[in-house]
Short mmCIF file of C-alpha atoms in Angstrom, two decimals:
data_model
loop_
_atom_site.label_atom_id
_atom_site.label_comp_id
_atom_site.label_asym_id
_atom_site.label_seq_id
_atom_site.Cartn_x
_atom_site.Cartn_y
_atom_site.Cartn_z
CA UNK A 1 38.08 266.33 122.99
CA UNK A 2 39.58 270.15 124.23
CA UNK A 3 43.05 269.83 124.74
CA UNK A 4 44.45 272.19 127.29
CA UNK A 5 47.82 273.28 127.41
CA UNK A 6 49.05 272.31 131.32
CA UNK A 7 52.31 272.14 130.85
CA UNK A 8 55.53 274.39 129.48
CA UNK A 9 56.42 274.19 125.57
CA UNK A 10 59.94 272.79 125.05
CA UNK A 11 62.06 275.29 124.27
CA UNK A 12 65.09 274.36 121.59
CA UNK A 13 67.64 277.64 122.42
CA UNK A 14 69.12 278.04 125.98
CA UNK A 15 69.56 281.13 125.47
CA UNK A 16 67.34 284.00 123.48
CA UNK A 17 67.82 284.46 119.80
CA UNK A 18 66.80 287.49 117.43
CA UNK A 19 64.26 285.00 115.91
CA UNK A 20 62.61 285.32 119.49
CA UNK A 21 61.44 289.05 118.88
CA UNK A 22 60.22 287.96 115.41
CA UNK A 23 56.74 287.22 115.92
CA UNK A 24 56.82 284.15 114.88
CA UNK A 25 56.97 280.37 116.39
CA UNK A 26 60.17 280.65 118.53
CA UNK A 27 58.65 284.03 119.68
CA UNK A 28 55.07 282.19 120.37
CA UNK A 29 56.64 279.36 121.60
CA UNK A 30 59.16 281.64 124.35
CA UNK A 31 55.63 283.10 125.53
CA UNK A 32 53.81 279.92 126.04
CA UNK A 33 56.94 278.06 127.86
CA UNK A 34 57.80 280.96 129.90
CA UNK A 35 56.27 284.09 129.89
CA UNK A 36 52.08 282.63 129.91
CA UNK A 37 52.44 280.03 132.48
CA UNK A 38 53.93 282.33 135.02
CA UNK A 39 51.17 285.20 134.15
CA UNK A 40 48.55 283.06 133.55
CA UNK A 41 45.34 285.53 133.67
CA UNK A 42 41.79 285.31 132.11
CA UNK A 43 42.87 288.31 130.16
CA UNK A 44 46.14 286.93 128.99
CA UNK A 45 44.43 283.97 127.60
CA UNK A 46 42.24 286.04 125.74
CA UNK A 47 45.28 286.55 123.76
CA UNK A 48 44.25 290.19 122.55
CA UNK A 49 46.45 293.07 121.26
CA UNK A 50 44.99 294.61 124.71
CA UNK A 51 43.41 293.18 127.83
CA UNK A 52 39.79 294.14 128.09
CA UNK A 53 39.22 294.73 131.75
CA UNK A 54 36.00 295.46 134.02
CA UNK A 55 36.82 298.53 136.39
CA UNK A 56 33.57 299.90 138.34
CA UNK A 57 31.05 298.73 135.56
CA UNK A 58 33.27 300.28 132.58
CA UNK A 59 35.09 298.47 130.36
CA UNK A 60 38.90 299.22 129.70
CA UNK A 61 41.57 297.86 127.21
CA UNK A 62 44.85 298.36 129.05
CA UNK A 63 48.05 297.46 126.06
CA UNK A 64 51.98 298.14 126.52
CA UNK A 65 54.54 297.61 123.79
CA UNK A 66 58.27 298.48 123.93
CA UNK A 67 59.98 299.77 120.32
CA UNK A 68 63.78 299.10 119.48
CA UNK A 69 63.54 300.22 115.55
CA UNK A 70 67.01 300.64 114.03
CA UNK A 71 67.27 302.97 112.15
CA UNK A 72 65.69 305.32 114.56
CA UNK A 73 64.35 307.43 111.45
CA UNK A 74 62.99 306.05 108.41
CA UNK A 75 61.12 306.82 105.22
CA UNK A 76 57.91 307.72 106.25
CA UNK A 77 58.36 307.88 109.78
CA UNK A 78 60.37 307.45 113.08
CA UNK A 79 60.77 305.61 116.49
CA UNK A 80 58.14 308.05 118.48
CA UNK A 81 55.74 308.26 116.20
CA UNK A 82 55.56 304.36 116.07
CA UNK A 83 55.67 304.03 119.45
CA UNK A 84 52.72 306.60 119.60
CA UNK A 85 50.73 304.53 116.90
CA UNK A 86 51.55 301.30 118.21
CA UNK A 87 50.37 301.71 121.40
CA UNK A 88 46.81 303.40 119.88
CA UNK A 89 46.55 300.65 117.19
CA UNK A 90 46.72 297.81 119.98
CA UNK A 91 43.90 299.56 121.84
CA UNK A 92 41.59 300.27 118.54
CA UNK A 93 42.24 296.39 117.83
CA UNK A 94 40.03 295.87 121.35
CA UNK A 95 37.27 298.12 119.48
CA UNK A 96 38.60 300.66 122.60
CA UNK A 97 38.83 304.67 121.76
CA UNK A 98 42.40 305.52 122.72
CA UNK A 99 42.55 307.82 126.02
CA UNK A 100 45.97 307.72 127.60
CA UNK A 101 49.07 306.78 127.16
CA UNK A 102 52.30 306.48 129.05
CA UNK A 103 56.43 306.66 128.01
CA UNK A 104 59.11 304.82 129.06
CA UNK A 105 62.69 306.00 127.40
CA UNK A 106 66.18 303.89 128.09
CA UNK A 107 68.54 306.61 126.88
CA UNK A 108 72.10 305.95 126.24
CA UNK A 109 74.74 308.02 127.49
CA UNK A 110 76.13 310.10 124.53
CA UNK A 111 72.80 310.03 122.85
CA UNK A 112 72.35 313.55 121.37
CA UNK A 113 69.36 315.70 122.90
CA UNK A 114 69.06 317.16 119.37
CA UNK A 115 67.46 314.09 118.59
CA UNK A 116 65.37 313.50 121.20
CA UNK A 117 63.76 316.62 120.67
CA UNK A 118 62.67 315.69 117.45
CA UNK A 119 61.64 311.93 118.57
CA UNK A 120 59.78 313.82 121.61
CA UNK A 121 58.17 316.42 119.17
CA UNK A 122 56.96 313.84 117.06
CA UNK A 123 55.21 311.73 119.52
CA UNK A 124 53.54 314.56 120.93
CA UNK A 125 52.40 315.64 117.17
CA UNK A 126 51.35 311.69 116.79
CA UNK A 127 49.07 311.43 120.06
CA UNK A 128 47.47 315.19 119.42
CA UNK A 129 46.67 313.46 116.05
CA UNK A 130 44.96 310.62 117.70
CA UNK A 131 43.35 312.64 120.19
CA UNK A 132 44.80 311.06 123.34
CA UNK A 133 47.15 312.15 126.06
CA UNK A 134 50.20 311.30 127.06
CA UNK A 135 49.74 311.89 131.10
CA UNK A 136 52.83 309.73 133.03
CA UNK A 137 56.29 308.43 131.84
CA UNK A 138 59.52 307.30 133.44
CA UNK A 139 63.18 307.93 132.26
CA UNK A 140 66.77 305.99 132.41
CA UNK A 141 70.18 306.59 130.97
CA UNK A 142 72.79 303.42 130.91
CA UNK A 143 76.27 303.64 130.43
CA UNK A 144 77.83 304.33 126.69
CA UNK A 145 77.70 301.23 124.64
CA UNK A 146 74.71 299.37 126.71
CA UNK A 147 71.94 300.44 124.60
CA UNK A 148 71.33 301.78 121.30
CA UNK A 149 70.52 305.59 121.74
CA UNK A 150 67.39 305.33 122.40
CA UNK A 151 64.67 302.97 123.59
CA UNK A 152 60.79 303.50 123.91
CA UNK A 153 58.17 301.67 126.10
CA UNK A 154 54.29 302.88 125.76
CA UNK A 155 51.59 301.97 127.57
CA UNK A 156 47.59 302.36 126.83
CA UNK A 157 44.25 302.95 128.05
CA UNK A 158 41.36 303.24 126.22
CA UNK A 159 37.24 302.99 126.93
CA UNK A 160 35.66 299.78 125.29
CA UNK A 161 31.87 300.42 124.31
CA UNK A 162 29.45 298.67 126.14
CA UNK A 163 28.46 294.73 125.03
CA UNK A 164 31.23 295.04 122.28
CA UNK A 165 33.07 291.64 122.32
CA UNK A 166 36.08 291.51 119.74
CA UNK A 167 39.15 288.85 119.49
CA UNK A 168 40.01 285.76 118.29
CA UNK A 169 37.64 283.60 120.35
CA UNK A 170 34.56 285.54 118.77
CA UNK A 171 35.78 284.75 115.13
CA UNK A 172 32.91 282.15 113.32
CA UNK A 173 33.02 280.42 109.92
CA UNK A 174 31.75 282.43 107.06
CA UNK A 175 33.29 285.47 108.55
CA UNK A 176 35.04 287.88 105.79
CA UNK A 177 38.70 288.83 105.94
CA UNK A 178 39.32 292.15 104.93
CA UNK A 179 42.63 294.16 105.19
CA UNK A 180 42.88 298.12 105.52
CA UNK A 181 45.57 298.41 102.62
CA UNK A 182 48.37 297.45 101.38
CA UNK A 183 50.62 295.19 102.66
CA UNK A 184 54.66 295.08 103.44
CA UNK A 185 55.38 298.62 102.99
CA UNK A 186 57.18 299.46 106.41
CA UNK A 187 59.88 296.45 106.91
CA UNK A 188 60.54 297.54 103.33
CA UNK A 189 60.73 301.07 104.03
CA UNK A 190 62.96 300.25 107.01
CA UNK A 191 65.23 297.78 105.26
CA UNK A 192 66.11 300.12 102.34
CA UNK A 193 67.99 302.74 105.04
CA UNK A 194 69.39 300.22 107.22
CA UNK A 195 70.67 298.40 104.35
CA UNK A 196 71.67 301.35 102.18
CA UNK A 197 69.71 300.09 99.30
CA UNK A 198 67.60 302.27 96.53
CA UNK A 199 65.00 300.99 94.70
CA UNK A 200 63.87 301.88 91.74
CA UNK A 201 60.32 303.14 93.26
CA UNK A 202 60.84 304.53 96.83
CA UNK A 203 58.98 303.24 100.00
CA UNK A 204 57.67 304.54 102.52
CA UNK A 205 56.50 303.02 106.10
CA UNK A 206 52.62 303.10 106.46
CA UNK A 207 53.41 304.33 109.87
CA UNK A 208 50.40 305.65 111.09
CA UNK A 209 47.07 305.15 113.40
CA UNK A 210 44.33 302.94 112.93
CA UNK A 211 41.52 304.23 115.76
CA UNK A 212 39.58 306.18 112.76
CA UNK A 213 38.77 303.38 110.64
CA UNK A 214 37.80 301.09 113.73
CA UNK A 215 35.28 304.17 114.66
CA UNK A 216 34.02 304.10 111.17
CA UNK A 217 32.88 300.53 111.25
CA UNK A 218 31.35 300.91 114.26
CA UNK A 219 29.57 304.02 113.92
CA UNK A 220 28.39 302.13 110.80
CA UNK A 221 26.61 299.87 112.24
CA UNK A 222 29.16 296.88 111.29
CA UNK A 223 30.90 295.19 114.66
CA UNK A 224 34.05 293.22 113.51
CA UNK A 225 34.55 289.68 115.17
CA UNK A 226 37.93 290.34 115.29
CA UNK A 227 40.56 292.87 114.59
CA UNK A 228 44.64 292.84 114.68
CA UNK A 229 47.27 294.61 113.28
CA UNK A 230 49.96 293.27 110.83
CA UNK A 231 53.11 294.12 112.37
CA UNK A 232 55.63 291.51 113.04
CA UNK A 233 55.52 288.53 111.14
CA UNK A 234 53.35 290.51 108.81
CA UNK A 235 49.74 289.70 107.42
CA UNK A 236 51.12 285.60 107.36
CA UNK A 237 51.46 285.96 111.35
CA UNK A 238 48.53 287.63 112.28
CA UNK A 239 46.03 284.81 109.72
CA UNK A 240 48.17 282.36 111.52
CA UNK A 241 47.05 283.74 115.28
CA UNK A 242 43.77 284.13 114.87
CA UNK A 243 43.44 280.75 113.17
CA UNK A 244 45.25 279.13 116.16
CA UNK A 245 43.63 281.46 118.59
CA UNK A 246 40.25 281.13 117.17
CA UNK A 247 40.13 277.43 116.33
CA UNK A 248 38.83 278.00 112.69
CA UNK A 249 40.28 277.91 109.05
CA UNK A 250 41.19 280.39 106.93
CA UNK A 251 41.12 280.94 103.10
CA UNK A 252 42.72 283.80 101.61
CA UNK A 253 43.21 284.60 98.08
CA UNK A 254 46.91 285.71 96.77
CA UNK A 255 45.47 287.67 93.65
CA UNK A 256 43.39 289.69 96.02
CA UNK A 257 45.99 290.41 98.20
CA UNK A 258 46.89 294.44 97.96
CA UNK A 259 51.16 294.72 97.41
CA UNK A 260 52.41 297.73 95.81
CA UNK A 261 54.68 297.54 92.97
CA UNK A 262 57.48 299.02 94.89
CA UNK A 263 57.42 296.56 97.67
CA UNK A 264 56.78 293.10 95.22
CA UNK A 265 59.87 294.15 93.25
CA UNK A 266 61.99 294.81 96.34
CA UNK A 267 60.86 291.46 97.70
CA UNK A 268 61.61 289.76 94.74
CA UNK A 269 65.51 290.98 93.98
CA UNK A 270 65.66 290.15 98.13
CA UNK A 271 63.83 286.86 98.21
CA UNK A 272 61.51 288.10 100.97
CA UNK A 273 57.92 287.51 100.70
CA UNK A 274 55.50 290.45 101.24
CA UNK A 275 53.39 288.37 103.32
CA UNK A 276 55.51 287.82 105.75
CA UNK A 277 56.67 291.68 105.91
CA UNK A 278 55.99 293.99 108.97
CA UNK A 279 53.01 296.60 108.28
CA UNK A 280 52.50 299.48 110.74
CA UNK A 281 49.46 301.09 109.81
CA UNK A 282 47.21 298.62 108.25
CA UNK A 283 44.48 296.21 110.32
CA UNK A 284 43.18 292.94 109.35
CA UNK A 285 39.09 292.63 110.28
CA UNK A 286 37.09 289.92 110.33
CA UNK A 287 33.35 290.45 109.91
CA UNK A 288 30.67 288.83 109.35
CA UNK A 289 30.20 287.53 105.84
CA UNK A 290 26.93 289.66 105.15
CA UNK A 291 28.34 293.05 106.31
CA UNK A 292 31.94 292.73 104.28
CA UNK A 293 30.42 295.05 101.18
CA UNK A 294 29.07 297.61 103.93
CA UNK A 295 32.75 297.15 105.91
CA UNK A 296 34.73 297.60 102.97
CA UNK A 297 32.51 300.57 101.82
CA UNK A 298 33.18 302.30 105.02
CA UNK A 299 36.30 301.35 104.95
CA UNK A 300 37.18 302.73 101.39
CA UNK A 301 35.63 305.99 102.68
CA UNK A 302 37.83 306.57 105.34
CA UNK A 303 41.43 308.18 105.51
CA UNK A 304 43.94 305.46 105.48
CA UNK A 305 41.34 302.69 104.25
CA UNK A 306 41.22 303.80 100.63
CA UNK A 307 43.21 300.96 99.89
CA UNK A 308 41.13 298.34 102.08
CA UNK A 309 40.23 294.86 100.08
CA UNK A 310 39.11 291.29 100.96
CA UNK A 311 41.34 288.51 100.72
CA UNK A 312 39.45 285.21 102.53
CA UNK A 313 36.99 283.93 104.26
CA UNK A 314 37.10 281.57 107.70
CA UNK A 315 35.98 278.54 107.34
CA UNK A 316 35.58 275.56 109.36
CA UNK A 317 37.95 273.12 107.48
CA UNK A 318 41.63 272.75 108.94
CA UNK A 319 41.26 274.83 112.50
CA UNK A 320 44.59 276.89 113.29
CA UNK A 321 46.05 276.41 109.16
CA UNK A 322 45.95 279.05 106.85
CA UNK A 323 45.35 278.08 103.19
CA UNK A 324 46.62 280.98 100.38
CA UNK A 325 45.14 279.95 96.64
CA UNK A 326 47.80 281.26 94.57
CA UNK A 327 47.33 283.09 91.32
CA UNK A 328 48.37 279.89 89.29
CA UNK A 329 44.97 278.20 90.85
CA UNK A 330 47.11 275.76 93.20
CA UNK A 331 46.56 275.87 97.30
CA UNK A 332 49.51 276.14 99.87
CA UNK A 333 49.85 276.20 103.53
CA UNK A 334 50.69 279.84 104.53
CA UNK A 335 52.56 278.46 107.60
CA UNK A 336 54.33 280.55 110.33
CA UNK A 337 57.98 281.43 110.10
CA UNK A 338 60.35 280.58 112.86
CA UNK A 339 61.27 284.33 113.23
CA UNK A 340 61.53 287.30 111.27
CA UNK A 341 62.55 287.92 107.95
CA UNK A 342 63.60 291.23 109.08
CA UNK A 343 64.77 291.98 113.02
CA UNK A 344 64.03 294.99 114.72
CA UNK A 345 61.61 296.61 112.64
CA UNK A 346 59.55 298.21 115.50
#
């Protein structure tokens, strides 16, 4: 039998908690009790990093994201340039190619223009990079102590190629998982200056866009099933999503799994689990199980997929669980958190 959701998910907290901004269940469970049911669309319920819409016979993936990082500037990065990427990494997950994008900035009073100059001179070095434009935006100041410097909302547009279906619905048993890189590196990277803490190996954020090596696959020849982005919640979250989302199991591997040195060792002295640790510049595909060695060739081939691997395979066992195999042979759910292991991290 298909169950339907029909009506509002309890909600435990009267009032919202960090954990709700987490990506994880309380934040999945706030959408589905409040936010879905009110803006219940076909698009929403494809439950995409963008809406795919049909304007005039074209296809467009429309995507808006809002960024609250603290600290502002981090190793390997900063606020504008990851509201920049963000914004373009949501659209490339549609299989779109990135065309505009707009700003929204909640500046608090006292804020130093200094800074924004840099934040402003970085996004505009972050969307020439990606080759789109940033054409309309919208500014506010509150008063001294309601905000945090600086706030960033961008929106998206990008063109969709024609007959290309991607997201979690077109996900199938046997597909591949593959992931772009390594994983963890930019809650890491973020933690370490907000928490004053060196590590024996520095790291840096993987900041950065992910529109080149969606182009690559396609102009390959290989069309993914289903793309997202690791950022909050980390790779665990997204596995989680599109096994919910998708109604299918998935398998992944732990020894296959790519984590830096730097970023295993700081999760182990914190107790944090790279798996569960915000990326912001690597993708998770899933294709279909004959065209994984061609994906991950292309992959491997392109600028910021040197690192890409496969960790799993979708199977048909278990629909909406994740199973990770563990290096010591046994198997383990690889559930969803409650929240974040690490708040405002984008």
């Amino acid at each position: 039998m298909d169950f339907q959701l029909n009506c509002p998910v309890p909600l435990r907290h009267d009032t919202i908690q960090m954990a709700h901004g987490g990506g994880g269940r309380m934040m999945r469970d706030l959408l589905e009790a409040v936010m879905l049911p009110a803006f219940r669309s076909e698009a929403l319920d494809a439950r995409h990093d963008a809406a795919v819409l049909s304007v005039d016979g074209c296809r467009l993936a429309f995507t808006t994201d809002t960024y609250v990082v603290r600290p502002r500037f981090f190793p390997g990065g900063n606020i504008g340039e990851l509201a920049v990427y963000g914004t373009v990494n949501d659209l490339a997950m549609a299989g779109a190619r990135p065309l505009y994008l707009s700003v929204g900035m909640v500046l608090e009073e006292g804020y130093a223009i200094e800074e924004l100059r840099r934040v402003v001179a970085s996004m505009k070095a972050a969307a020439d990079r990606c080759g789109v434009s940033i054409v309309t935006g919208d500014t506010k100041v509150v008063d001294r102590g309601k905000g945090d410097g600086l706030y960033l909302n961008t929106a998206g547009i990008g063109a969709v190629p024609r007959g290309l279906q991607v997201g979690p619905a077109q996900v199938r048993p046997g597909d591949a998982v593959l992931v772009s890189g390594d994983v963890g590196r930019h809650g890491v990277a973020v933690m370490s200056v907000r928490e004053g803490i060196a590590f024996g190996t520095p790291v840096e954020s993987d900041c950065g866009p992910l529109h080149g090596l969606v182009r690559a696959l396609l102009d390959g020849g290989v069309a993914p099933t289903c793309l997202r982005d690791a950022t909050r919640g980390g790779l665990a979250a997204v596995l989680n999503e599109i096994a919910t989302d998708g109604r299918v199991g998935v398998e992944v591997l732990e020894a296959d799994i790519p984590v830096i040195p730097g970023v295993e060792g700081a999760c182990e002295m914190l107790g944090l689990d790279p798996l569960y640790v915000a990326c912001e510049g690597r993708m998770v595909a899933f294709v279909p199980g004959d065209a994984a060695a061609r994906a991950l060739e292309i992959l491997r081939a392109t600028p910021g997929g040197e690192g890409a691997a496969r960790i799993g395979t979708v199977t048909e066992k278990g629909p909406g669980t994740v199973i990770l195999r563990t290096r010591l042979g046994t198997r383990r759910i690889l559930d969803l958190l409650s929240g974040e292991q690490l708040p405002r991290i984008c």
